[in-house]
CSV table of N, CA and C and ligand atoms in Angstrom, one decimal:
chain,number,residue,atom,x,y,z
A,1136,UNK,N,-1.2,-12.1,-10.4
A,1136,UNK,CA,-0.4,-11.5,-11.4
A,1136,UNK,C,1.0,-11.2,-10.8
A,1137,UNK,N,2.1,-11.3,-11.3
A,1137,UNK,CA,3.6,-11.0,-11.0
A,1137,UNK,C,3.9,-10.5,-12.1
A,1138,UNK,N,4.5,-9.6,-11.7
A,1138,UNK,CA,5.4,-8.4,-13.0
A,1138,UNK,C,6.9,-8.2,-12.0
A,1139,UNK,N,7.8,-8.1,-12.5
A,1139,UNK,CA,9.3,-8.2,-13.0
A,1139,UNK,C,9.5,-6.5,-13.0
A,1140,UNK,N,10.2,-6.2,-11.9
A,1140,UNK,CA,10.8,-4.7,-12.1
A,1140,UNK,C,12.1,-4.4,-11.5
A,1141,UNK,N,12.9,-3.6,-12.4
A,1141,UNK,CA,14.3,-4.0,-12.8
A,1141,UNK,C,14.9,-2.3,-12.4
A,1142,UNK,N,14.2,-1.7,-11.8
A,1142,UNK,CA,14.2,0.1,-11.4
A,1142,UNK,C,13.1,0.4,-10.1
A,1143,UNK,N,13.6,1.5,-9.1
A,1143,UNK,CA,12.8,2.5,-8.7
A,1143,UNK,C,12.0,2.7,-10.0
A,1144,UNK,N,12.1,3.0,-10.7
A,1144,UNK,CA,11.7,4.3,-11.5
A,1144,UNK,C,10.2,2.6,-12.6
A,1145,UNK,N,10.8,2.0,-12.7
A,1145,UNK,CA,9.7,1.2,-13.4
A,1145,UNK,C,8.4,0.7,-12.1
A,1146,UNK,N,9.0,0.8,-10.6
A,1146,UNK,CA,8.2,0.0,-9.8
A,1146,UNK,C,7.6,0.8,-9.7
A,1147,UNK,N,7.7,2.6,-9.7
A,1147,UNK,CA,6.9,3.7,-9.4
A,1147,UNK,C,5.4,3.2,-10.5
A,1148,UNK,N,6.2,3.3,-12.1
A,1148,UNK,CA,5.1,3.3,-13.0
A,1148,UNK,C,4.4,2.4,-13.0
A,1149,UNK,N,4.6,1.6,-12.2
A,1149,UNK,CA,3.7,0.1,-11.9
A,1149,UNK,C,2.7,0.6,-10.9
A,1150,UNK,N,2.8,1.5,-10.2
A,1150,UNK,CA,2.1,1.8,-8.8
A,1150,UNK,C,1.4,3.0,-9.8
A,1151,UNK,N,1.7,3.6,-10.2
A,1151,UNK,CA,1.2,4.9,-11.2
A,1151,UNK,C,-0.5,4.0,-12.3
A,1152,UNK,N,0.4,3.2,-12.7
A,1152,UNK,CA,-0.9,2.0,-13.5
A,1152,UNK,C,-1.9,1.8,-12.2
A,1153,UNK,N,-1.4,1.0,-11.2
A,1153,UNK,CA,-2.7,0.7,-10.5
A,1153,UNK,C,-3.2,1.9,-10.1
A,1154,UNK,N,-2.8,3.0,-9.9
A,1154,UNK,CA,-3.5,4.3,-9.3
A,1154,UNK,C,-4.2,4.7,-10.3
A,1155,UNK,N,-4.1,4.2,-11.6
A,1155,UNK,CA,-5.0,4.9,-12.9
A,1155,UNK,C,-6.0,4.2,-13.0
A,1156,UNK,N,-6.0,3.1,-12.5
A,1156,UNK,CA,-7.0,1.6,-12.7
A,1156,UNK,C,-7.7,2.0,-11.5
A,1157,UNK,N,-7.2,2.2,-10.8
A,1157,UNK,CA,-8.3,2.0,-9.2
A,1157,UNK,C,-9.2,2.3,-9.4
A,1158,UNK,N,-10.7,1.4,-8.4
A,1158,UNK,CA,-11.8,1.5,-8.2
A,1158,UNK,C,-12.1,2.5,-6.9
A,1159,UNK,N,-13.4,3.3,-7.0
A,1159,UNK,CA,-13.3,3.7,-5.5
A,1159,UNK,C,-13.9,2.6,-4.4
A,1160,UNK,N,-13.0,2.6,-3.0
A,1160,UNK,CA,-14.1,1.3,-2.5
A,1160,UNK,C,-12.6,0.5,-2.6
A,1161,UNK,N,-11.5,0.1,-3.2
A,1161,UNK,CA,-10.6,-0.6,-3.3
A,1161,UNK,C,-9.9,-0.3,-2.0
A,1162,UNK,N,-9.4,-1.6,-1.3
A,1162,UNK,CA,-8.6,-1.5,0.0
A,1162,UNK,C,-7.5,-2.6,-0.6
A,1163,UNK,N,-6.2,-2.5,-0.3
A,1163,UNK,CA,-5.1,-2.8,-0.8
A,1163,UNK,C,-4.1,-2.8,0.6
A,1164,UNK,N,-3.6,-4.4,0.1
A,1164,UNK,CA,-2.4,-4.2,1.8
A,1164,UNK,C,-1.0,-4.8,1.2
A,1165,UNK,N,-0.5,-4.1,1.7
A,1165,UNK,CA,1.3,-3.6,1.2
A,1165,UNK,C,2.1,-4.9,1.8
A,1166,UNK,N,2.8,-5.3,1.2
A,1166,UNK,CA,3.9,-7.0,2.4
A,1166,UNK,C,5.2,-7.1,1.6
A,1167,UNK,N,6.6,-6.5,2.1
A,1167,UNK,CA,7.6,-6.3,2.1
A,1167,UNK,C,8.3,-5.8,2.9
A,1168,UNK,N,9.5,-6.4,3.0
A,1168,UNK,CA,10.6,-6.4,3.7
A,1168,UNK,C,10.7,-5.0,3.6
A,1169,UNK,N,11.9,-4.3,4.7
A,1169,UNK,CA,12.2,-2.9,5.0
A,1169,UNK,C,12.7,-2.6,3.4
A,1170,UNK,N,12.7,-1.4,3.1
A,1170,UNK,CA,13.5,-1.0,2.0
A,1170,UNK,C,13.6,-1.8,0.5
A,1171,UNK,N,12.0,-2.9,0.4
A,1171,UNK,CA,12.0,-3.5,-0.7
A,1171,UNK,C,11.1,-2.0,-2.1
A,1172,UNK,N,11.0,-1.8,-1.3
A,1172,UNK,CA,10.0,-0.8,-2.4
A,1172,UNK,C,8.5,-0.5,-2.2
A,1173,UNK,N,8.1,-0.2,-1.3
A,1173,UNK,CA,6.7,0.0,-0.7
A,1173,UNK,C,6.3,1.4,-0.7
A,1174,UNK,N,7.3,2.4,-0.2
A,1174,UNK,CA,6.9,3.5,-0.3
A,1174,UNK,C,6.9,4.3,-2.0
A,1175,UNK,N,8.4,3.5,-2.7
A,1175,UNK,CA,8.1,3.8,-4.3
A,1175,UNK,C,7.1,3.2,-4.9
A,1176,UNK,N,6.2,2.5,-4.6
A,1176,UNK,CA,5.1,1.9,-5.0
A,1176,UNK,C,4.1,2.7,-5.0
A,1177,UNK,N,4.0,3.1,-3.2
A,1177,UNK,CA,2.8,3.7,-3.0
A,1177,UNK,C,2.8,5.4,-3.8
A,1178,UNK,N,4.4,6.0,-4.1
A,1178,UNK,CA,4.3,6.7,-4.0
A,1178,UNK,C,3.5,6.6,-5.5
A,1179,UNK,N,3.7,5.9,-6.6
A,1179,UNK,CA,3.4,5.9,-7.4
A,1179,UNK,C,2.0,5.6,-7.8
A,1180,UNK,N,1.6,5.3,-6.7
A,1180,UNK,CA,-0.2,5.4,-7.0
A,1180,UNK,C,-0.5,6.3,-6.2
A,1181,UNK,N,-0.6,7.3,-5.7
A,1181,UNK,CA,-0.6,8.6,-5.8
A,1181,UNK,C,-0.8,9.0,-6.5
A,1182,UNK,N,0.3,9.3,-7.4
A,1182,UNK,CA,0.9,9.8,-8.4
A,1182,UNK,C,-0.4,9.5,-9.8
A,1183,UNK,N,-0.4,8.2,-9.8
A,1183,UNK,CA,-1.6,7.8,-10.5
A,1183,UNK,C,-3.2,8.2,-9.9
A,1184,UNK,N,-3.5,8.5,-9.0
A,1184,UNK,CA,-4.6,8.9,-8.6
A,1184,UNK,C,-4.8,10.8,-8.7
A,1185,UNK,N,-3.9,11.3,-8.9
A,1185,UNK,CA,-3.2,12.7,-9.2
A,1185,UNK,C,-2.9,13.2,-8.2
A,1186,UNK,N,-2.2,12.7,-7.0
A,1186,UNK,CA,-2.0,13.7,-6.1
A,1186,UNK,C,-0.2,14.1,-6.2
A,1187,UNK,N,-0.1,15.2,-5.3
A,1187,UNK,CA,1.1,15.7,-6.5
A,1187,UNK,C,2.1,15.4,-5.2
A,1188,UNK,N,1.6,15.5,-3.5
A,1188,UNK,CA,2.0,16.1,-2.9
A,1188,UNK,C,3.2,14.4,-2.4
A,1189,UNK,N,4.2,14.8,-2.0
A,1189,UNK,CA,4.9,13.7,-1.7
A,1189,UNK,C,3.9,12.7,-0.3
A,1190,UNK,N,4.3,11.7,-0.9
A,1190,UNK,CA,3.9,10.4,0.5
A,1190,UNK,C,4.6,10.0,1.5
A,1191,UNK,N,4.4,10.4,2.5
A,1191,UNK,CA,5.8,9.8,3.5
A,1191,UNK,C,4.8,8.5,4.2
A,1192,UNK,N,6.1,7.6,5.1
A,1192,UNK,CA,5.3,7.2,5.6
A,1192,UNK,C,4.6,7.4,6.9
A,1193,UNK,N,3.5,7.0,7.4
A,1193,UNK,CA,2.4,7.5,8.4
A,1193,UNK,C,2.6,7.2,9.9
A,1194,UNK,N,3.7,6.6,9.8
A,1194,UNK,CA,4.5,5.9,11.2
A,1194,UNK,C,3.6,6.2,12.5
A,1195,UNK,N,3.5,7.8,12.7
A,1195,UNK,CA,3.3,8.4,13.6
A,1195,UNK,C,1.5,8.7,14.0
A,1196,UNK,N,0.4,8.1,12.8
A,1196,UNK,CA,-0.4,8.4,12.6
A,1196,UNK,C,-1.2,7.8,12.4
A,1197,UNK,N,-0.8,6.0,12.0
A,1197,UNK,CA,-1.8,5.0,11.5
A,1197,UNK,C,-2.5,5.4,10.1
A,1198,UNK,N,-3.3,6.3,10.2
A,1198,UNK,CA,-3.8,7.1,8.6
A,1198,UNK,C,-2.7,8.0,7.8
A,1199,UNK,N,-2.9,8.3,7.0
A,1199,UNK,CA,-2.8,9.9,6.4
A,1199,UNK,C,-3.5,9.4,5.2
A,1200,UNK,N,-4.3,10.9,4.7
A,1200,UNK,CA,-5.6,10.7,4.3
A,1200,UNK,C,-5.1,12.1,3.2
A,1201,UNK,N,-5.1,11.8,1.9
A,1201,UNK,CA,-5.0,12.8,0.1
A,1201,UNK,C,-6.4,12.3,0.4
A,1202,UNK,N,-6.4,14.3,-0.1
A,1202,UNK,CA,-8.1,14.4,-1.0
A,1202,UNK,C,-7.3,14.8,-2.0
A,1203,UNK,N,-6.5,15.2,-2.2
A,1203,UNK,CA,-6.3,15.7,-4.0
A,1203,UNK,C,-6.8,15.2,-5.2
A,1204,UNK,N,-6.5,13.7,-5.2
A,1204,UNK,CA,-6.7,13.2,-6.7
A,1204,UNK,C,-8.3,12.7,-7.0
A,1205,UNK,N,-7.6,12.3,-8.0
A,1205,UNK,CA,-9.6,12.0,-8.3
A,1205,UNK,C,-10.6,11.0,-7.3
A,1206,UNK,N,-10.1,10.6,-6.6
A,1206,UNK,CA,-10.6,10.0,-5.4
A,1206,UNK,C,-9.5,9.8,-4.1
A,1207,UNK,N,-10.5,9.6,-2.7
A,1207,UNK,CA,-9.4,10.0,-1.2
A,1207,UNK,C,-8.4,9.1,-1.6
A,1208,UNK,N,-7.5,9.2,-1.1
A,1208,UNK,CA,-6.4,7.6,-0.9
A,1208,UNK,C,-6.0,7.8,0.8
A,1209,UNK,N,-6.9,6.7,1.4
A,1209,UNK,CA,-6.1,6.6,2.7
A,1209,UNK,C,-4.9,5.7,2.9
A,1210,UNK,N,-4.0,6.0,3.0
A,1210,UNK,CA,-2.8,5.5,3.5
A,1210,UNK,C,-2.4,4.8,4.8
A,1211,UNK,N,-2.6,3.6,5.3
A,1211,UNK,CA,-2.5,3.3,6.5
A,1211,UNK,C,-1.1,2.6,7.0
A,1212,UNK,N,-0.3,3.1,7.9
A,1212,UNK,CA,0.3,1.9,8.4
A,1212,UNK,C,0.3,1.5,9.9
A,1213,UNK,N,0.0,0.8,9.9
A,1213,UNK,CA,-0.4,0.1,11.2
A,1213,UNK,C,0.6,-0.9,12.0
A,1214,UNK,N,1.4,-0.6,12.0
A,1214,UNK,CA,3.4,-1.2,12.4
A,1214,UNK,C,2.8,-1.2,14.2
A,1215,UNK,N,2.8,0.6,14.4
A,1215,UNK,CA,2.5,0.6,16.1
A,1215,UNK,C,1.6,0.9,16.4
A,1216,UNK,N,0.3,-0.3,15.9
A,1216,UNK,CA,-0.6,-0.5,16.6
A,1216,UNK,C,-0.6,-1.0,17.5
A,1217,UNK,N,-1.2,-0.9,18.9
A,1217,UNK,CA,-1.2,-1.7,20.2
A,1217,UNK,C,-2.4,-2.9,20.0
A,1218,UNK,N,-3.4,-2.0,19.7
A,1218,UNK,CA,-4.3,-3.0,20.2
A,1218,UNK,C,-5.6,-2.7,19.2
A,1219,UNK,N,-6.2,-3.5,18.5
A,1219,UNK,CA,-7.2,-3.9,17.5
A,1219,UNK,C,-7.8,-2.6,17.8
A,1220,UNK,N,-8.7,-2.2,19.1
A,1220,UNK,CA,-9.4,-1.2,19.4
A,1220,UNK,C,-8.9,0.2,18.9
A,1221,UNK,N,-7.6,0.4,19.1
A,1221,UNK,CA,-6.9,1.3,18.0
A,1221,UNK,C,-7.7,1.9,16.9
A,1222,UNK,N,-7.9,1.0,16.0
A,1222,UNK,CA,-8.8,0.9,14.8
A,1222,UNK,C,-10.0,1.4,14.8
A,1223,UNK,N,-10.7,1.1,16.2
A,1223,UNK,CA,-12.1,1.6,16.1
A,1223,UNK,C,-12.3,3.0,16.4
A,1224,UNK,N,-11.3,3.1,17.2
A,1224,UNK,CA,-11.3,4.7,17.6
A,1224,UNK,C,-11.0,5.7,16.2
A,1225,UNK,N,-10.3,5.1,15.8
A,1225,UNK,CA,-9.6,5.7,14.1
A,1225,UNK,C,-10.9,5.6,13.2
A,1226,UNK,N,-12.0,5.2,13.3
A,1226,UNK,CA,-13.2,4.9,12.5
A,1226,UNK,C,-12.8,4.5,11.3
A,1227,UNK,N,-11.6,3.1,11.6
A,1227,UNK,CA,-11.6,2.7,9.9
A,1227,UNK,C,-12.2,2.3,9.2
A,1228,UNK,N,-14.1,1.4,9.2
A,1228,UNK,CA,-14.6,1.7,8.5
A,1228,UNK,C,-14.9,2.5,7.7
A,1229,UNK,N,-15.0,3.8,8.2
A,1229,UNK,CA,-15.7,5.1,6.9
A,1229,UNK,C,-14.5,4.9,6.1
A,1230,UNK,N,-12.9,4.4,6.6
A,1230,UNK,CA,-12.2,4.6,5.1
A,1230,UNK,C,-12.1,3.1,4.3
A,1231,UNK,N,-12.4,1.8,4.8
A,1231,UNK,CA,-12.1,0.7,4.3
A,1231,UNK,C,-13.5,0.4,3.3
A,1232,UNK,N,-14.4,0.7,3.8
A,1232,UNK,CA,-15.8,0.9,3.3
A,1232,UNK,C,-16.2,1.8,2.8
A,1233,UNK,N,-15.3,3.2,2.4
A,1233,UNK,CA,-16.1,4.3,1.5
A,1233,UNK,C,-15.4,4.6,0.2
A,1234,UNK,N,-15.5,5.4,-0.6
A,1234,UNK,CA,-15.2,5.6,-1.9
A,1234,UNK,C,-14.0,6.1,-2.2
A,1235,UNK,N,-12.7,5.9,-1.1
A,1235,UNK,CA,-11.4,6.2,-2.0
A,1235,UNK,C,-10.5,4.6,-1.8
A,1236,UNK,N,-9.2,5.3,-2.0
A,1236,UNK,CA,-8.2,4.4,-2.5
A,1236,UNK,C,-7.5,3.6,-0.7
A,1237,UNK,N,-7.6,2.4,-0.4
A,1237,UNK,CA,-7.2,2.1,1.0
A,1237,UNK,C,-5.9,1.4,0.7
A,1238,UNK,N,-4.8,2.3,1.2
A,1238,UNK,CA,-3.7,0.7,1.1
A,1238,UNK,C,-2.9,1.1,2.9
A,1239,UNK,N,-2.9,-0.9,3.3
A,1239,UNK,CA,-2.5,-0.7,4.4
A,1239,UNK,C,-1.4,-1.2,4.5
A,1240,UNK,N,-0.1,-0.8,5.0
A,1240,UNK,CA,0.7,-1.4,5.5
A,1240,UNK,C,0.9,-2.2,6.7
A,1241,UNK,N,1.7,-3.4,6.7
A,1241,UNK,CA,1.7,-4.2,7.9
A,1241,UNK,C,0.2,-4.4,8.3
A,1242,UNK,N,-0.7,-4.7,7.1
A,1242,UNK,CA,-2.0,-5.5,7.5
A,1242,UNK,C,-2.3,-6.7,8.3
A,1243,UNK,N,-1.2,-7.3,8.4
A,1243,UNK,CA,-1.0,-8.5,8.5
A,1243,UNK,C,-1.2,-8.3,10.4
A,1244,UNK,N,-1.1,-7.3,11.0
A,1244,UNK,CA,-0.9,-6.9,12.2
A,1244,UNK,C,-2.7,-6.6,13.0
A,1245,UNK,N,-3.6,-6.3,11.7
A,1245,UNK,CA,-4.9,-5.9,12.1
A,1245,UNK,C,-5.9,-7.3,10.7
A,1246,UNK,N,-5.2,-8.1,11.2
A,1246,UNK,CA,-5.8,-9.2,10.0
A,1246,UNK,C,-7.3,-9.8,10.3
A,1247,UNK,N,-7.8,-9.5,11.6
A,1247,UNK,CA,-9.1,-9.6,11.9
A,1247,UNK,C,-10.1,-8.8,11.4
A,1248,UNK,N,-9.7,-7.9,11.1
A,1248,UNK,CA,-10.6,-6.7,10.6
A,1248,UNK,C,-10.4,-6.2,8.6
A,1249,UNK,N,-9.6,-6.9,8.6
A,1249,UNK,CA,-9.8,-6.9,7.3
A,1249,UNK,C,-10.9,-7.1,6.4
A,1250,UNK,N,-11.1,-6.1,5.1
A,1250,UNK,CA,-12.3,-6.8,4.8
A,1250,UNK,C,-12.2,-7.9,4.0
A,1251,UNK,N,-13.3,-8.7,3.4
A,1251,UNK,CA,-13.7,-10.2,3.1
A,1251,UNK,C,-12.6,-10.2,1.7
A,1252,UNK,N,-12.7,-8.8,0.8
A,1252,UNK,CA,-11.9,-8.8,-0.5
A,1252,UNK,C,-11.1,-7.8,-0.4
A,1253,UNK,N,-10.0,-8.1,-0.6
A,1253,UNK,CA,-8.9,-6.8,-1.2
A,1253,UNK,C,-7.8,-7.5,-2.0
A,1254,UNK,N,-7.4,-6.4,-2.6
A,1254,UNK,CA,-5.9,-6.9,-3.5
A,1254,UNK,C,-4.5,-6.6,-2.6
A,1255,UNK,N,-3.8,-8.0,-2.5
A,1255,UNK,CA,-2.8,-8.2,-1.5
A,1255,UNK,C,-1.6,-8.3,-2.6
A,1256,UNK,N,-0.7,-7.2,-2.4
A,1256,UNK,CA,0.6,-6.9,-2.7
A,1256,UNK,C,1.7,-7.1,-2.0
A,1257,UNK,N,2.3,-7.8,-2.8
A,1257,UNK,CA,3.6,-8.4,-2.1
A,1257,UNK,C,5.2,-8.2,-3.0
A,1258,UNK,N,5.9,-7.2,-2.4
A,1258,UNK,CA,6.9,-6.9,-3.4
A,1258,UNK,C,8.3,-7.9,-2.7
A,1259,UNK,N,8.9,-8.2,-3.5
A,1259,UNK,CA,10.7,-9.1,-2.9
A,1259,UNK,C,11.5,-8.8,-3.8
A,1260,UNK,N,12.5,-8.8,-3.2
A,1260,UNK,CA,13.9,-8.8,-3.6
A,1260,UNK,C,14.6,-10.3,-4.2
A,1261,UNK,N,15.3,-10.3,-5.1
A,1261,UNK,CA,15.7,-11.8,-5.4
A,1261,UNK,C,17.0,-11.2,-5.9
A,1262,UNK,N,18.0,-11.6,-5.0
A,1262,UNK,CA,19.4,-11.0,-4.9
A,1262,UNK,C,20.3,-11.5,-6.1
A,1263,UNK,N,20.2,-12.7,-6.5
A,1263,UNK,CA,20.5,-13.2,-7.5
A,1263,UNK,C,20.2,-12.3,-8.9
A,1264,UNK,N,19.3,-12.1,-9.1
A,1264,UNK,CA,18.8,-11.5,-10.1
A,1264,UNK,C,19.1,-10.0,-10.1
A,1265,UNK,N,19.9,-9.3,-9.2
A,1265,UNK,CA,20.5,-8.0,-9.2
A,1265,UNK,C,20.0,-7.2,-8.1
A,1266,UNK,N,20.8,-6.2,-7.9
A,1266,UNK,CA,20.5,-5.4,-6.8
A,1266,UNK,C,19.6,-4.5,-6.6
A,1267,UNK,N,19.2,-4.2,-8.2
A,1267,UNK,CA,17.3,-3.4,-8.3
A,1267,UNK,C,16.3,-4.3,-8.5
A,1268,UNK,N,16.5,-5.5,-9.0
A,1268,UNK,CA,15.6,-6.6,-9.3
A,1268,UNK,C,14.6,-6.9,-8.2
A,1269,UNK,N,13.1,-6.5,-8.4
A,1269,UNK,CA,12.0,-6.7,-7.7
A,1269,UNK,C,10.4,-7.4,-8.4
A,1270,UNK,N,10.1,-9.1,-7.3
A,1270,UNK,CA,9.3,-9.4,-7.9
A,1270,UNK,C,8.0,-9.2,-7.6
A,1271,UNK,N,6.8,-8.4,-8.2
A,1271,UNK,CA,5.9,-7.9,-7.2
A,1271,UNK,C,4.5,-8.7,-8.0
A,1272,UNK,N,3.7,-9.1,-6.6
A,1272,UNK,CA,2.8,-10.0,-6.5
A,1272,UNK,C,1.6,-9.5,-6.3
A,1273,UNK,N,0.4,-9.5,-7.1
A,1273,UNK,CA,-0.9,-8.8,-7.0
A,1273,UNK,C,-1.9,-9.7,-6.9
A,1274,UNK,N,-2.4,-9.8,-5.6
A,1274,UNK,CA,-3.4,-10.9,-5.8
A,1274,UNK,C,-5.0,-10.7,-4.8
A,1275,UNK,N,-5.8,-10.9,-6.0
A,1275,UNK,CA,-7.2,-10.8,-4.9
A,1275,UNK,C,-7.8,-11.8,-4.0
A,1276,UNK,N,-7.9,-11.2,-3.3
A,1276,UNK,CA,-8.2,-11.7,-1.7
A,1276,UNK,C,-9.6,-12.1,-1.6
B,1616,ADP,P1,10.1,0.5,1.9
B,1616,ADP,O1,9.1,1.6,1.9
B,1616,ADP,O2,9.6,-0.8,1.4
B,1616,ADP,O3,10.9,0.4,3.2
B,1616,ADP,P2,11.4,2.3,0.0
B,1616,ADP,O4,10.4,2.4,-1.1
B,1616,ADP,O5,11.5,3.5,1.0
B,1616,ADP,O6,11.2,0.9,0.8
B,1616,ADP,O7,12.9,2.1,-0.6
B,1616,ADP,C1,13.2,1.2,-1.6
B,1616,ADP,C2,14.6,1.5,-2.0
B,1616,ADP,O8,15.0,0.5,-3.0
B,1616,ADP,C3,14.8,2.8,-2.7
B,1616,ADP,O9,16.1,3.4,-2.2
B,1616,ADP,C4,14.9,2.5,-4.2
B,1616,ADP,O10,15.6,3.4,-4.9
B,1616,ADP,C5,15.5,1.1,-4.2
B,1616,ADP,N1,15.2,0.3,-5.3
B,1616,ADP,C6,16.1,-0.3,-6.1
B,1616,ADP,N2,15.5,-1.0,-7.1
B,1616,ADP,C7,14.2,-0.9,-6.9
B,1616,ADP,C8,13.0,-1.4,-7.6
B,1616,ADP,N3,13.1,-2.2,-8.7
B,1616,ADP,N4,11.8,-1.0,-7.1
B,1616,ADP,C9,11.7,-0.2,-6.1
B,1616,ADP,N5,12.7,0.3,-5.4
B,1616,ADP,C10,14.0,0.0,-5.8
B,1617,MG,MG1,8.3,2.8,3.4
């Protein structure tokens, strides 16, 4: 699926939709360039899962883990991961295999351990097409 967003403010409600739609058990991995729109995305499913509290990103943390909304959303970015074993110590199973919302950033870095299905998001910029113009790519894994 590709949808066409032409604002911050429409790419949020696009992330707002998939946070209304989510299943629990869903793991989702994030793929864009710096400052394409990843954190307005994520913030927006949040937002759709009801949590109120702002999202930053986890740089420092690999996880950050909302219980607020109607199900967990673990947030992962995995940028300065060292080393795969990383992950095991972090017990990302209980979050990739249990009942909340998983989206990883820079998955592409722990791609061994991914699980067999998830929905892979891919947001770009197409400069031509204007300077908010973002084409975002939803596809199951
Ligand atoms: P990332 O997390 O991918 O580094 P951010 O979400 O922090 O990027 O920042 C995206 C920036 O792009 C914000 O300043 C936002 O206002 C701007 N922007 C412009 N148009 C869009 C759009 N269509 N969708 C998302 N962000 C947009
Ligand atoms: Mg970000």
């Amino acid at each position: 699926m590709v949808i066409e967003t032409f604002s911050p403010e429409e790419t949020e409600e696009l992330g707002i939709h998939f946070g209304k739609e989510a299943k629990p058990g869903t793991v989702c991995t994030l793929i864009g360039d710096l400052g394409v729109g990843k954190t307005v995305f994520t913030q927006g499913i949040a937002k759709g899962l009801g949590i109120t509290e702002p999202i930053n990103s986890p740089t420092f943390t690999i996880v950050q883990v909302y219980e607020e909304g109607r199900m967990p959303f673990y947030h992962f970015d995995v940028y300065r991961i060292g080393d795969i074993e990383e992950m095991d110590e972090i017990g990302y199973e209980d979050y990739f295999y249990g009942d909340g919302l998983t989206m990883i950033e820079w998955a592409n870095l722990i791609e061994e351990i991914l699980p067999e299905h998830y929905q892979q998001i891919t947001i770009e910029k197409d400069i031509e097409k204007g300077f908010d113009y973002r084409k975002i790519t939803i596809e199951s894994i």
